[in-house]
CSV table of C-alpha atoms and ligand atoms in Angstrom, one decimal:
chain,number,residue,atom,x,y,z
A,1,MET,CA,-0.8,-16.6,-14.8
A,2,ALA,CA,-0.5,-14.1,-17.7
A,3,TYR,CA,-0.8,-10.4,-16.9
A,4,GLU,CA,-3.0,-7.9,-18.8
A,5,ASN,CA,-3.5,-5.2,-16.5
A,6,ILE,CA,-0.4,-4.8,-14.5
A,7,LEU,CA,3.4,-5.0,-15.2
A,8,VAL,CA,5.5,-7.3,-12.8
A,9,GLU,CA,9.1,-7.3,-12.6
A,10,THR,CA,12.1,-7.8,-10.0
A,11,ARG,CA,14.8,-5.4,-9.6
A,12,GLY,CA,17.4,-7.1,-7.2
A,13,ASN,CA,15.6,-7.6,-3.9
A,14,VAL,CA,12.5,-5.7,-4.6
A,15,GLY,CA,9.3,-6.4,-6.6
A,16,LEU,CA,7.8,-3.8,-8.6
A,17,ILE,CA,4.1,-3.8,-9.6
A,18,THR,CA,2.9,-1.5,-12.1
A,19,LEU,CA,-0.8,-1.0,-12.6
A,20,ASN,CA,-1.4,-0.7,-16.5
A,21,ARG,CA,-4.9,0.0,-17.7
A,22,PRO,CA,-3.8,3.4,-19.5
A,23,LYS,CA,-7.3,3.8,-21.5
A,24,ALA,CA,-9.0,3.6,-18.2
A,25,MET,CA,-6.9,5.6,-16.0
A,26,ASN,CA,-6.1,2.2,-14.2
A,27,ALA,CA,-9.4,1.7,-12.7
A,28,LEU,CA,-9.4,-1.4,-10.7
A,29,CYS,CA,-11.6,-3.9,-12.7
A,30,ALA,CA,-11.7,-7.5,-11.0
A,31,ALA,CA,-9.1,-9.3,-13.9
A,32,LEU,CA,-6.8,-6.5,-12.6
A,33,ILE,CA,-7.3,-7.2,-8.6
A,34,ASP,CA,-7.2,-11.0,-9.6
A,35,GLU,CA,-3.7,-10.3,-11.3
A,36,LEU,CA,-2.5,-8.0,-8.1
A,37,SER,CA,-3.3,-10.7,-5.8
A,38,ASP,CA,-1.6,-13.3,-7.7
A,39,ALA,CA,1.6,-11.2,-8.2
A,40,LEU,CA,1.8,-10.6,-4.5
A,41,ASP,CA,1.2,-13.9,-3.9
A,42,GLY,CA,4.5,-14.9,-5.8
A,43,PHE,CA,6.5,-12.1,-4.5
A,44,GLU,CA,5.4,-13.3,-0.9
A,45,LYS,CA,6.7,-16.8,-1.8
A,46,ASP,CA,10.0,-15.2,-3.6
A,47,ALA,CA,12.5,-15.5,-0.8
A,48,GLY,CA,14.6,-13.2,-2.6
A,49,ILE,CA,12.1,-10.1,-2.7
A,50,ARG,CA,12.5,-8.3,0.5
A,51,CYS,CA,10.3,-5.4,-0.4
A,52,ILE,CA,7.4,-4.4,-2.7
A,53,VAL,CA,6.4,-1.2,-4.8
A,54,LEU,CA,3.0,-0.5,-6.2
A,55,THR,CA,2.8,2.5,-8.5
A,56,GLY,CA,0.7,3.6,-11.9
A,57,SER,CA,1.3,5.7,-14.3
A,58,GLU,CA,2.3,9.3,-14.2
A,59,LYS,CA,-1.4,10.3,-15.0
A,60,ALA,CA,-3.0,8.1,-12.5
A,61,PHE,CA,-2.3,5.6,-9.8
A,62,ALA,CA,-5.7,4.4,-10.3
A,63,ALA,CA,-9.2,6.3,-10.8
A,64,GLY,CA,-11.2,3.8,-8.4
A,65,ALA,CA,-12.8,0.8,-9.2
A,66,ASP,CA,-14.2,0.3,-12.4
A,67,ILE,CA,-17.5,2.2,-12.6
A,68,LYS,CA,-18.4,0.5,-16.1
A,69,GLU,CA,-18.0,-2.8,-14.6
A,70,MET,CA,-20.0,-2.4,-11.3
A,71,LYS,CA,-22.8,0.4,-12.6
A,72,SER,CA,-25.6,-2.3,-13.2
A,73,LYS,CA,-25.1,-4.7,-10.2
A,74,ASP,CA,-27.8,-4.6,-8.1
A,75,PHE,CA,-27.9,-5.1,-3.9
A,76,MET,CA,-28.0,-8.9,-4.1
A,77,ASP,CA,-25.0,-8.9,-6.9
A,78,VAL,CA,-22.7,-6.9,-4.3
A,79,TYR,CA,-24.2,-8.4,-0.8
A,80,GLY,CA,-24.5,-12.0,-2.3
A,81,GLU,CA,-20.7,-12.0,-3.5
A,82,ASP,CA,-19.7,-9.5,-0.7
A,83,PHE,CA,-18.3,-7.2,-3.3
A,84,ILE,CA,-15.7,-5.7,-2.5
A,85,THR,CA,-14.2,-9.2,-2.4
A,86,HIS,CA,-11.5,-10.6,0.0
A,87,ASP,CA,-8.7,-9.9,-2.8
A,88,TRP,CA,-9.4,-6.3,-2.7
A,89,GLU,CA,-7.4,-6.4,0.5
A,90,ARG,CA,-4.8,-8.6,-0.5
A,91,VAL,CA,-2.1,-5.9,0.1
A,92,THR,CA,-3.1,-5.3,3.7
A,93,TRP,CA,-2.3,-9.1,4.5
A,94,THR,CA,1.1,-8.8,2.7
A,95,ARG,CA,3.8,-9.3,5.4
A,96,LYS,CA,6.7,-8.0,3.3
A,97,PRO,CA,6.5,-4.1,3.2
A,98,VAL,CA,4.6,-2.7,0.2
A,99,ILE,CA,5.4,1.2,-0.4
A,100,ALA,CA,2.6,3.0,-2.9
A,101,ALA,CA,4.4,5.3,-5.1
A,102,VAL,CA,1.8,7.4,-6.4
A,103,ALA,CA,1.6,9.9,-9.2
A,104,GLY,CA,-1.7,11.6,-10.6
A,105,TYR,CA,-5.2,10.2,-9.9
A,106,ALA,CA,-5.6,8.1,-6.4
A,107,LEU,CA,-9.7,8.4,-6.4
A,108,GLY,CA,-11.7,6.0,-4.8
A,109,GLY,CA,-10.7,2.4,-4.6
A,110,GLY,CA,-7.4,3.7,-5.8
A,111,CYS,CA,-7.0,6.3,-2.8
A,112,GLU,CA,-7.8,3.3,-0.9
A,113,MET,CA,-5.5,1.0,-2.4
A,114,ALA,CA,-2.7,3.2,-1.8
A,115,MET,CA,-3.9,3.8,1.7
A,116,MET,CA,-3.8,-0.1,2.3
A,117,CYS,CA,-0.1,-0.1,1.6
A,118,ASP,CA,2.6,0.7,4.2
A,119,PHE,CA,3.3,4.3,3.1
A,120,ILE,CA,2.8,6.3,0.4
A,121,ILE,CA,5.3,8.3,-1.5
A,122,ALA,CA,3.6,10.9,-3.5
A,123,ALA,CA,4.7,12.8,-6.9
A,124,GLU,CA,3.8,16.7,-6.5
A,125,ASN,CA,1.1,16.1,-9.5
A,126,ALA,CA,-0.6,13.4,-7.1
A,127,LYS,CA,-4.2,14.1,-6.3
A,128,PHE,CA,-6.2,12.1,-3.7
A,129,GLY,CA,-10.0,11.8,-3.2
A,130,GLN,CA,-13.0,9.7,-2.4
A,131,PRO,CA,-15.7,10.9,-5.2
A,132,GLU,CA,-17.9,8.1,-4.5
A,133,ILE,CA,-20.5,10.4,-3.0
A,134,THR,CA,-20.6,12.1,-6.7
A,135,ILE,CA,-21.6,8.5,-8.4
A,136,GLY,CA,-24.3,7.8,-5.8
A,137,THR,CA,-22.4,5.5,-3.6
A,138,ILE,CA,-20.0,5.8,-0.8
A,139,PRO,CA,-16.3,4.4,-0.3
A,140,GLY,CA,-16.2,0.7,0.2
A,141,SER,CA,-12.8,-0.5,0.7
A,142,GLY,CA,-11.4,1.0,3.8
A,143,GLY,CA,-12.1,4.9,2.8
A,144,THR,CA,-14.0,6.3,5.5
A,145,GLN,CA,-12.2,4.5,8.0
A,146,ARG,CA,-8.4,4.7,6.7
A,147,LEU,CA,-8.6,8.1,5.6
A,148,THR,CA,-10.2,9.1,8.8
A,149,ARG,CA,-7.3,7.8,10.7
A,150,PHE,CA,-4.7,9.2,8.4
A,151,VAL,CA,-6.2,12.8,8.1
A,152,GLY,CA,-8.5,13.1,10.9
A,153,LYS,CA,-12.3,13.3,10.9
A,154,SER,CA,-12.7,17.0,9.8
A,155,LYS,CA,-10.7,16.5,6.4
A,156,ALA,CA,-11.9,12.7,5.8
A,157,MET,CA,-15.4,14.1,6.5
A,158,GLU,CA,-15.2,16.9,3.8
A,159,MET,CA,-13.4,14.6,1.3
A,160,CYS,CA,-16.0,11.9,1.7
A,161,LEU,CA,-19.2,14.4,1.7
A,162,THR,CA,-18.2,16.6,-1.2
A,163,GLY,CA,-15.7,14.4,-3.2
A,164,ARG,CA,-13.1,17.1,-3.0
A,165,MET,CA,-9.3,16.0,-4.3
A,166,MET,CA,-6.4,16.7,-2.0
A,167,ASP,CA,-3.3,17.6,-3.8
A,168,ALA,CA,-0.1,16.4,-3.2
A,169,ALA,CA,1.2,19.1,-0.6
A,170,GLU,CA,-2.1,19.1,1.5
A,171,ALA,CA,-1.6,15.0,1.7
A,172,GLU,CA,1.6,15.4,2.8
A,173,ARG,CA,0.6,18.2,5.7
A,174,SER,CA,-2.1,16.2,6.6
A,175,GLY,CA,0.0,12.9,7.1
A,176,LEU,CA,-1.5,11.0,4.3
A,177,VAL,CA,1.8,10.5,2.2
A,178,SER,CA,5.4,10.2,4.0
A,179,ARG,CA,6.8,12.4,1.5
A,180,VAL,CA,6.6,14.5,-1.8
A,181,VAL,CA,8.6,14.2,-4.7
A,182,PRO,CA,9.1,15.7,-8.1
A,183,VAL,CA,7.1,13.5,-10.8
A,184,GLU,CA,10.4,12.6,-12.8
A,185,ASP,CA,12.0,11.3,-9.5
A,186,LEU,CA,9.1,9.1,-8.3
A,187,LEU,CA,9.8,5.9,-9.2
A,188,GLU,CA,13.4,6.2,-8.7
A,189,ASP,CA,12.9,7.4,-5.2
A,190,ALA,CA,10.5,4.7,-4.2
A,191,MET,CA,12.9,2.0,-5.8
A,192,LYS,CA,15.8,3.3,-3.7
A,193,THR,CA,13.5,3.5,-0.5
A,194,ALA,CA,12.8,-0.1,-1.3
A,195,GLU,CA,16.2,-0.9,-1.9
A,196,LYS,CA,17.1,0.6,1.7
A,197,ILE,CA,14.4,-1.6,3.4
A,198,ALA,CA,15.4,-4.8,1.6
A,199,GLY,CA,19.0,-4.0,2.2
A,200,LEU,CA,18.0,-4.3,6.1
A,201,SER,CA,17.1,-7.6,8.2
A,202,LEU,CA,13.8,-9.2,6.7
A,203,PRO,CA,12.7,-10.5,10.1
A,204,SER,CA,13.2,-6.9,11.7
A,205,VAL,CA,11.4,-5.4,8.8
A,206,MET,CA,8.5,-7.7,9.2
A,207,MET,CA,8.2,-7.0,13.0
A,208,ALA,CA,8.3,-3.6,12.8
A,209,LYS,CA,5.5,-3.4,10.1
A,210,GLU,CA,3.5,-5.8,12.3
A,211,ALA,CA,3.9,-3.2,15.0
A,212,VAL,CA,3.4,-0.3,13.8
A,213,ASN,CA,0.1,-2.0,12.0
A,214,ARG,CA,-1.0,-3.0,15.7
A,215,ALA,CA,-1.2,0.9,16.4
A,216,TYR,CA,-4.5,0.9,14.3
A,217,GLU,CA,-6.1,-2.0,15.8
A,218,THR,CA,-5.5,-2.0,19.7
A,219,THR,CA,-5.1,0.2,22.6
A,220,LEU,CA,-1.8,2.2,23.4
A,221,ALA,CA,-1.2,-0.3,26.4
A,222,GLU,CA,-2.0,-3.6,24.5
A,223,GLY,CA,-0.1,-2.0,21.3
A,224,VAL,CA,3.1,-1.3,23.5
A,225,LYS,CA,2.6,-4.9,25.1
A,226,PHE,CA,2.6,-6.4,21.6
A,227,GLU,CA,5.7,-4.0,20.5
A,228,ARG,CA,7.8,-5.3,23.6
A,229,ARG,CA,7.3,-8.8,22.9
A,230,LEU,CA,8.5,-8.8,19.2
A,231,PHE,CA,11.2,-6.6,20.3
A,232,HIS,CA,12.1,-9.7,22.5
A,233,SER,CA,11.8,-12.0,20.0
A,234,SER,CA,14.2,-10.1,17.7
A,235,PHE,CA,16.8,-11.0,20.3
A,236,ALA,CA,16.3,-14.6,19.0
A,237,THR,CA,17.2,-13.9,15.7
A,238,GLN,CA,20.8,-14.2,13.9
A,239,ASP,CA,20.6,-11.0,12.6
A,240,GLN,CA,20.1,-9.3,15.8
A,241,LYS,CA,23.3,-10.8,16.8
A,242,GLU,CA,24.9,-9.5,13.6
A,243,GLY,CA,23.6,-6.5,13.7
A,244,MET,CA,24.9,-5.4,17.4
A,245,ALA,CA,28.2,-7.4,16.5
A,246,ALA,CA,28.6,-5.5,13.3
A,247,PHE,CA,28.0,-2.1,15.3
A,248,ALA,CA,30.7,-2.9,17.9
A,249,GLU,CA,33.1,-3.8,15.4
A,250,LYS,CA,32.5,-0.9,13.4
A,251,ARG,CA,31.7,-2.7,9.9
A,252,PRO,CA,28.7,-3.1,7.7
A,253,ALA,CA,26.2,-6.1,8.8
A,254,ASN,CA,26.2,-9.2,6.9
A,255,TRP,CA,22.2,-9.9,7.0
A,256,LYS,CA,21.4,-13.6,7.0
A,257,HIS,CA,17.4,-12.7,7.0
A,258,ARG,CA,17.0,-15.3,9.8
B,301,LIG,C1,-14.0,3.1,-15.2
B,301,LIG,C2,-12.9,4.9,-15.7
B,301,LIG,C3,-12.7,5.3,-14.5
B,301,LIG,C4,-13.1,4.4,-13.7
B,301,LIG,C5,-11.7,6.9,-15.5
B,301,LIG,N1,-12.1,6.0,-16.5
B,301,LIG,N2,-12.1,6.4,-14.2
B,301,LIG,N3,-13.4,3.9,-16.1
B,301,LIG,N4,-13.7,3.2,-14.1
B,301,LIG,N5,-13.3,4.5,-12.2
B,301,LIG,C6,-12.3,6.1,-17.8
B,301,LIG,C7,-13.1,7.3,-18.6
B,301,LIG,O1,-14.2,6.6,-18.6
B,301,LIG,C8,-12.4,7.3,-19.8
B,301,LIG,O2,-12.7,6.5,-20.7
B,301,LIG,C9,-10.9,7.3,-19.4
B,301,LIG,O3,-10.8,6.6,-18.4
B,301,LIG,C10,-10.3,8.4,-19.5
B,301,LIG,O4,-11.0,9.2,-18.5
B,301,LIG,P1,-11.5,10.8,-18.7
B,301,LIG,O5,-12.6,10.8,-17.4
B,301,LIG,O6,-11.7,11.1,-20.0
B,301,LIG,O7,-10.2,11.5,-18.0
B,301,LIG,P2,-10.1,13.0,-17.3
B,301,LIG,O8,-11.0,14.0,-18.1
B,301,LIG,O9,-8.8,13.3,-17.4
B,301,LIG,O10,-10.5,12.6,-16.0
B,301,LIG,C11,-10.0,12.0,-14.9
B,301,LIG,C12,-10.9,11.5,-14.0
B,301,LIG,C13,-12.0,10.9,-14.2
B,301,LIG,C14,-10.8,12.7,-13.4
B,301,LIG,C15,-10.1,10.7,-13.2
B,301,LIG,O11,-11.9,9.8,-15.1
B,301,LIG,C16,-12.8,10.6,-13.1
B,301,LIG,O12,-13.4,11.3,-12.6
B,301,LIG,N6,-12.8,9.3,-12.9
B,301,LIG,C17,-13.9,8.6,-12.2
B,301,LIG,C18,-13.3,8.7,-10.4
B,301,LIG,C19,-14.0,8.1,-9.6
B,301,LIG,O13,-15.4,8.5,-9.4
B,301,LIG,N7,-13.5,7.1,-9.0
B,301,LIG,C20,-14.1,6.3,-7.7
B,301,LIG,C21,-15.0,5.3,-8.5
B,301,LIG,S1,-16.0,4.4,-7.5
B,301,LIG,P3,-13.4,6.2,-22.3
B,301,LIG,O14,-13.6,5.2,-22.7
B,301,LIG,O15,-14.4,7.5,-22.2
B,301,LIG,O16,-12.1,7.1,-22.9
B,301,LIG,C22,-14.9,3.5,-6.1
B,301,LIG,C23,-15.5,2.7,-5.2
B,301,LIG,C24,-14.5,1.8,-4.4
B,301,LIG,O17,-13.7,3.6,-6.4
B,301,LIG,C25,-15.4,1.0,-3.8
B,301,LIG,C26,-14.5,-0.4,-3.5
B,301,LIG,C27,-13.1,-0.6,-4.0
């Protein structure tokens, strides 16, 4: 597939996807979503890729779904096709880790897309918001649910009811982002973090991701049980033998990713 709205590259064992619709603040039009989905499929199939970074520009990660594209849709258009389509959530079922590197605006569907990633590293100029209420609608891709889980009811409710944006410092304070870095360091920092993950054992990374994500779907007791089973499973991997042997022998591990 030829990409017109994203840039896709491979750097070592890391796949980098850059949202690239500069004239529209990276608004997430249907074509962009198709391309993103295709690129994620490609990285999932590529055994050489062990972590993915999703980023935008210095001005905007993404300013939301494309308002101009959806403004004349009526109820049966959106209900009939179940807009937001399945592909919008493609990033949530990516089994390899996906880091969102966010600079500038992450609004509406852009904020939702960042929250679908495994964690967010933000630049100092990042702004997060769910402004749908100001254009006569509400978040449609998990904003009311994920934001509430990340930052709590009070902030999420205020943001969804008023459209107020959160700056990077508030986002870090509230637990929405893992770290804030200077704008000029964002990509390098995210890539270094991704390389660190890509340099670890792939099965362990995938299991850790699955276990953390389970915390959002189940009770504590069930989640702990799920974690325990994955922990047990890790003892069936070559990498557990190698990792623990390497520790005991005071040498770096030589991962097999098996
Ligand atoms: C389509 C968009 C857009 C969007 C910006 N543009 N956001 N086009 N959809 N979501 C376009 C503008 O129309 C403009 O095009 C160009 O990008 C530059 O934007 P400006 O507004 O001129 O820039 P600025 O004044 O710097 O303001 C930036 C901004 C503002 C604060 C990000 O553009 C803005 O408020 N955008 C909309 C944010 C929003 O409401 N997002 C939620 C969308 S609804 P022209 O052609 O005029 O130069 C949503 C629902 C999700 O996401 C549901 C499920 C996914």
